Coordinates of C-alpha atoms and ligand atoms in Angstrom, one line a residue:
M430 CA -5.4 -8.5 30.4
S431 CA -7.2 -10.3 27.7
L432 CA -8.6 -8.8 24.5
T433 CA -12.1 -10.0 25.3
G434 CA -14.6 -7.3 24.5
R435 CA -12.1 -5.1 22.9
L436 CA -12.8 -4.4 19.3
V437 CA -10.0 -3.5 17.0
A438 CA -11.4 -2.0 13.9
W439 CA -9.0 -1.4 11.2
C440 CA -9.8 1.1 8.7
A441 CA -11.6 2.8 5.9
A442 CA -9.3 2.2 3.0
G443 CA -8.1 5.5 1.7
A444 CA -7.4 4.7 -1.9
V445 CA -7.7 7.2 -4.8
A446 CA -7.8 6.9 -8.5
I447 CA -6.0 9.5 -10.6
G448 CA -7.0 10.2 -14.1
A449 CA -4.1 10.8 -16.5
V450 CA -4.1 12.8 -19.6
A451 CA -1.8 12.6 -22.6
W452 CA 1.3 14.8 -22.5
A453 CA 1.7 17.3 -25.2
G454 CA 5.1 18.8 -24.1
G455 CA 8.7 17.9 -24.7
L456 CA 10.2 14.5 -24.9
D457 CA 12.6 12.9 -22.5
W458 CA 14.8 9.8 -23.0
A459 CA 12.1 7.4 -22.1
D460 CA 9.7 9.0 -24.5
L461 CA 12.2 8.4 -27.3
T462 CA 12.0 4.7 -26.7
H463 CA 8.2 4.9 -26.9
L464 CA 7.9 7.0 -30.0
G465 CA 4.4 7.3 -31.2
Q466 CA 3.0 6.8 -27.7
P467 CA 1.9 9.9 -25.8
R468 CA 3.4 10.3 -22.3
N469 CA 0.7 10.2 -19.6
V470 CA 0.5 13.2 -17.3
V471 CA -1.4 14.0 -14.2
E472 CA -2.2 17.4 -12.7
M473 CA -1.4 17.8 -9.1
D474 CA -1.4 21.1 -7.1
G475 CA -1.9 23.0 -10.4
Q476 CA 1.2 21.4 -12.0
Q477 CA 1.4 19.0 -14.8
I478 CA 3.5 16.0 -13.7
R479 CA 4.7 13.4 -16.2
I480 CA 4.1 9.9 -14.8
P481 CA 7.6 8.6 -14.2
H482 CA 9.0 6.0 -16.6
V483 CA 9.6 2.7 -14.8
D484 CA 13.1 1.3 -15.0
S485 CA 12.5 -2.4 -15.3
T486 CA 13.8 -5.6 -16.9
G487 CA 10.3 -6.6 -17.7
E488 CA 10.8 -9.8 -15.6
R489 CA 9.2 -10.5 -12.3
L490 CA 11.5 -10.0 -9.4
A491 CA 10.2 -13.1 -7.5
P492 CA 8.0 -16.0 -8.7
A493 CA 4.3 -15.5 -8.5
V494 CA 2.6 -17.3 -5.6
P495 CA 0.4 -20.1 -6.7
V496 CA -3.2 -19.7 -5.7
S497 CA -3.9 -22.7 -3.4
T498 CA -6.8 -21.5 -1.3
E499 CA -10.2 -20.1 -2.1
G500 CA -12.4 -17.6 -0.2
E501 CA -13.8 -14.2 -0.1
H502 CA -11.5 -11.4 -1.3
T503 CA -12.1 -8.0 -3.0
F504 CA -9.9 -5.5 -4.7
L505 CA -10.0 -1.7 -4.2
F506 CA -9.8 -1.0 -7.9
D507 CA -11.1 -2.9 -10.9
E508 CA -10.4 -2.0 -14.5
G509 CA -12.1 -3.9 -17.3
G510 CA -12.7 -6.9 -15.0
E511 CA -9.1 -7.0 -13.8
P512 CA -7.9 -5.8 -10.4
V513 CA -5.5 -2.8 -10.5
R514 CA -2.2 -4.1 -9.0
L515 CA 1.4 -3.1 -8.4
D516 CA 4.0 -3.8 -11.0
P517 CA 5.7 -7.1 -9.9
C518 CA 8.8 -6.3 -11.9
V519 CA 10.0 -3.5 -9.7
P520 CA 10.5 -3.5 -5.9
V521 CA 7.7 -2.2 -3.7
A522 CA 9.9 0.6 -2.2
W523 CA 8.8 1.7 1.3
V524 CA 9.9 4.2 3.9
L525 CA 9.0 4.7 7.5
N526 CA 8.4 7.9 9.4
P527 CA 9.4 7.0 13.0
A528 CA 7.9 10.2 14.5
G529 CA 5.5 9.1 17.3
M530 CA 6.1 5.4 16.8
P531 CA 5.5 3.4 20.0
E532 CA 8.6 1.7 21.3
G533 CA 9.2 -1.8 20.0
V534 CA 7.0 -1.6 17.0
E535 CA 9.5 -1.2 14.2
P536 CA 10.3 -4.9 14.1
L537 CA 6.6 -5.6 13.6
V538 CA 6.5 -3.2 10.7
H539 CA 9.4 -5.1 9.0
A540 CA 7.8 -8.5 9.8
A541 CA 4.5 -7.4 8.4
A542 CA 6.2 -6.2 5.1
A543 CA 8.1 -9.5 4.8
D544 CA 4.9 -11.4 5.4
V545 CA 2.9 -9.6 2.8
A546 CA 5.8 -10.0 0.4
A547 CA 5.9 -13.7 1.0
H548 CA 2.2 -14.1 0.4
S549 CA 2.0 -12.0 -2.7
G550 CA 5.3 -12.7 -4.5
L551 CA 6.0 -9.0 -4.5
V552 CA 9.5 -7.9 -3.4
F553 CA 9.4 -5.2 -0.7
S554 CA 12.5 -3.0 -0.4
Y555 CA 13.0 -0.9 2.7
E556 CA 14.6 2.5 2.0
G557 CA 14.9 3.8 5.5
A558 CA 13.4 6.6 7.5
T559 CA 11.7 9.6 6.0
D560 CA 10.3 12.8 7.5
E561 CA 7.4 12.9 5.1
E562 CA 4.1 12.9 7.0
A563 CA 2.0 9.8 6.0
S564 CA -1.1 11.4 4.4
F565 CA -3.5 10.4 1.7
G566 CA -3.1 13.9 0.3
R567 CA 0.6 13.3 -0.5
L568 CA 2.0 14.0 -3.9
I569 CA 2.7 10.9 -5.9
V570 CA 5.9 12.3 -7.3
Q571 CA 8.2 14.1 -4.9
E572 CA 11.6 15.7 -5.3
R573 CA 12.9 14.0 -2.1
Y574 CA 12.4 10.6 -3.8
G575 CA 13.6 11.4 -7.3
D576 CA 11.9 10.9 -10.6
R577 CA 9.7 7.9 -9.8
L578 CA 6.4 7.3 -8.0
A579 CA 6.8 8.0 -4.3
P580 CA 7.6 4.9 -2.2
V581 CA 5.0 3.5 0.2
V582 CA 5.1 5.7 3.3
I583 CA 4.2 4.2 6.7
G584 CA 3.7 6.7 9.6
W585 CA 2.0 7.3 12.9
S586 CA -0.8 9.6 13.9
D587 CA -3.7 9.9 16.3
E588 CA -7.3 10.7 16.1
D589 CA -6.8 14.4 16.8
H590 CA -4.6 14.8 13.8
T591 CA -6.3 12.2 11.6
P592 CA -10.0 12.1 12.3
D593 CA -10.4 8.8 10.4
L594 CA -8.5 7.1 13.2
A595 CA -11.3 8.0 15.7
G596 CA -12.5 5.4 18.2
V597 CA -11.2 1.9 17.7
T598 CA -9.8 2.4 14.2
A599 CA -6.2 1.3 14.5
G600 CA -4.9 2.1 11.0
L601 CA -5.6 3.3 7.5
G602 CA -4.1 2.0 4.3
G603 CA -4.4 2.4 0.5
S604 CA -2.7 3.2 -2.7
T605 CA -3.2 5.4 -5.8
S606 CA -4.5 3.8 -9.0
I607 CA -2.7 5.5 -11.9
T608 CA -1.8 4.7 -15.5
G609 CA 1.8 3.8 -16.3
A610 CA 4.0 6.3 -18.2
Y611 CA 2.4 5.1 -21.4
G612 CA -0.8 3.5 -22.4
D613 CA -4.0 2.8 -20.5
Q614 CA -2.9 0.0 -18.2
R615 CA -3.3 1.1 -14.6
Y616 CA -1.0 0.3 -11.7
L617 CA -1.0 1.0 -8.0
G618 CA 1.6 3.3 -6.5
A619 CA 2.5 5.8 -3.9
G620 CA 0.8 3.8 -1.1
V621 CA 0.1 5.1 2.4
V622 CA -0.2 3.4 5.8
I623 CA -1.2 5.6 8.8
L624 CA -1.2 3.8 12.2
D625 CA -2.8 5.0 15.4
R626 CA -0.1 5.4 18.0
D627 CA -2.5 5.4 20.9
D628 CA -4.3 2.3 19.8
F629 CA -1.0 0.5 19.2
A630 CA 0.3 1.6 22.7
D631 CA -2.9 0.1 24.1
L632 CA -2.6 -3.1 22.1
L633 CA 1.0 -3.6 23.0
S634 CA 0.2 -3.4 26.7
T635 CA -1.9 -6.5 26.4
Q636 CA -0.7 -10.1 26.4
S637 CA -1.6 -11.1 22.9
G638 CA -1.2 -7.5 21.6
T639 CA 2.0 -8.0 19.7
A640 CA 0.5 -10.5 17.2
L641 CA -2.6 -8.4 16.8
A642 CA -0.5 -5.2 16.2
E643 CA 1.4 -7.0 13.5
A644 CA -1.9 -8.2 12.0
V645 CA -3.1 -4.6 11.8
I646 CA 0.0 -3.6 9.9
R647 CA -0.4 -6.6 7.5
H648 CA -4.0 -5.7 6.9
E649 CA -3.1 -2.1 6.0
L650 CA -0.2 -3.3 3.7
A651 CA -2.7 -5.6 2.0
H652 CA -4.7 -2.5 1.1
V653 CA -1.5 -1.0 -0.2
I654 CA -1.2 -3.9 -2.7
G655 CA -4.8 -3.5 -3.7
L656 CA -7.0 -5.7 -1.4
G657 CA -10.3 -4.3 -0.2
H658 CA -12.5 -5.4 2.7
V659 CA -14.7 -8.5 2.9
E660 CA -17.8 -9.5 4.8
A661 CA -16.4 -12.7 6.2
A662 CA -15.2 -12.2 9.8
T663 CA -12.8 -15.1 9.4
E664 CA -10.6 -13.2 7.0
L665 CA -8.0 -10.6 8.1
M666 CA -9.4 -8.3 5.4
H667 CA -12.7 -8.0 7.3
D668 CA -13.0 -4.4 8.3
E669 CA -13.2 -5.2 12.0
N670 CA -11.2 -7.7 14.0
T671 CA -11.2 -8.9 17.5
A672 CA -8.7 -11.7 17.6
I673 CA -7.6 -12.9 14.2
T674 CA -3.9 -12.7 13.6
E675 CA -3.5 -15.1 10.6
W676 CA -4.6 -14.8 7.0
G677 CA -7.7 -16.6 6.0
P678 CA -8.2 -18.6 2.7
G679 CA -9.7 -15.6 0.9
D680 CA -6.9 -13.3 2.1
R681 CA -4.3 -15.8 0.8
Q682 CA -6.0 -16.1 -2.6
G683 CA -6.3 -12.3 -2.8
L684 CA -2.7 -11.7 -1.9
A685 CA -1.5 -14.2 -4.5
I686 CA -3.6 -12.5 -7.2
A687 CA -2.6 -9.0 -6.1
G688 CA 1.0 -10.0 -6.7
A689 CA 0.4 -11.5 -10.1
G690 CA -0.3 -8.3 -12.1
P691 CA 1.3 -7.3 -15.4
C692 CA 4.7 -5.7 -15.6
A693 CA 4.9 -2.1 -16.8
Ligands
ZN2188 ZN1 -9.0 -2.1 6.1

């Protein structure tokens, strides 16, 4: 069966920006190394949560990817004319919730993560399976992951459980924009990818479905590192896709820029 006539729409990016306020409470070890700078805090579920301090050498983990192409690309968040990006000095930790995952897909998830890493110069680090449900309502700091921003969670759902997956939408992706532990610089964190198990099962039953399925996951991971949608139907970051499985020139440019943010 060919994919002719079958429209695979990806997603409405589900990113959120969280406003931080300065902390007025006690100090921890990291605060003592930043004396004079107030610790940023967010309120979640009625609790004040200190934005975790990032343990980093201050050096990029991998070289930045040179921008060698030009084309349409957008970013989900902009702050003072600069895109909000992940910290390239720490790994992009990610976990996978295998509940409901169609058979044979896990290698595609790993391949997609490796591909986005290669095109962005960010280092992705797989931390294994989780039982956390992938949801945009997740807490950005969770006991199960320790005192840090929660890793990117990738999970499976369907349109009954996740109405945004209705129809041909095969996935959703995004991240949270939040200040670092100190100062005003914003970073992305606690990303989420939700994939439609029914659409993936359909895709994988077609001849060219494997490449397209991996392209859907790459598209969602590109949202996680900050890319938004574009008008150009020749880019993978177009919000609908019928047959494209490779990054376009604007995608590549956007991915390289997304991976070249400042370190916390
Ligand atoms: Zn999208």
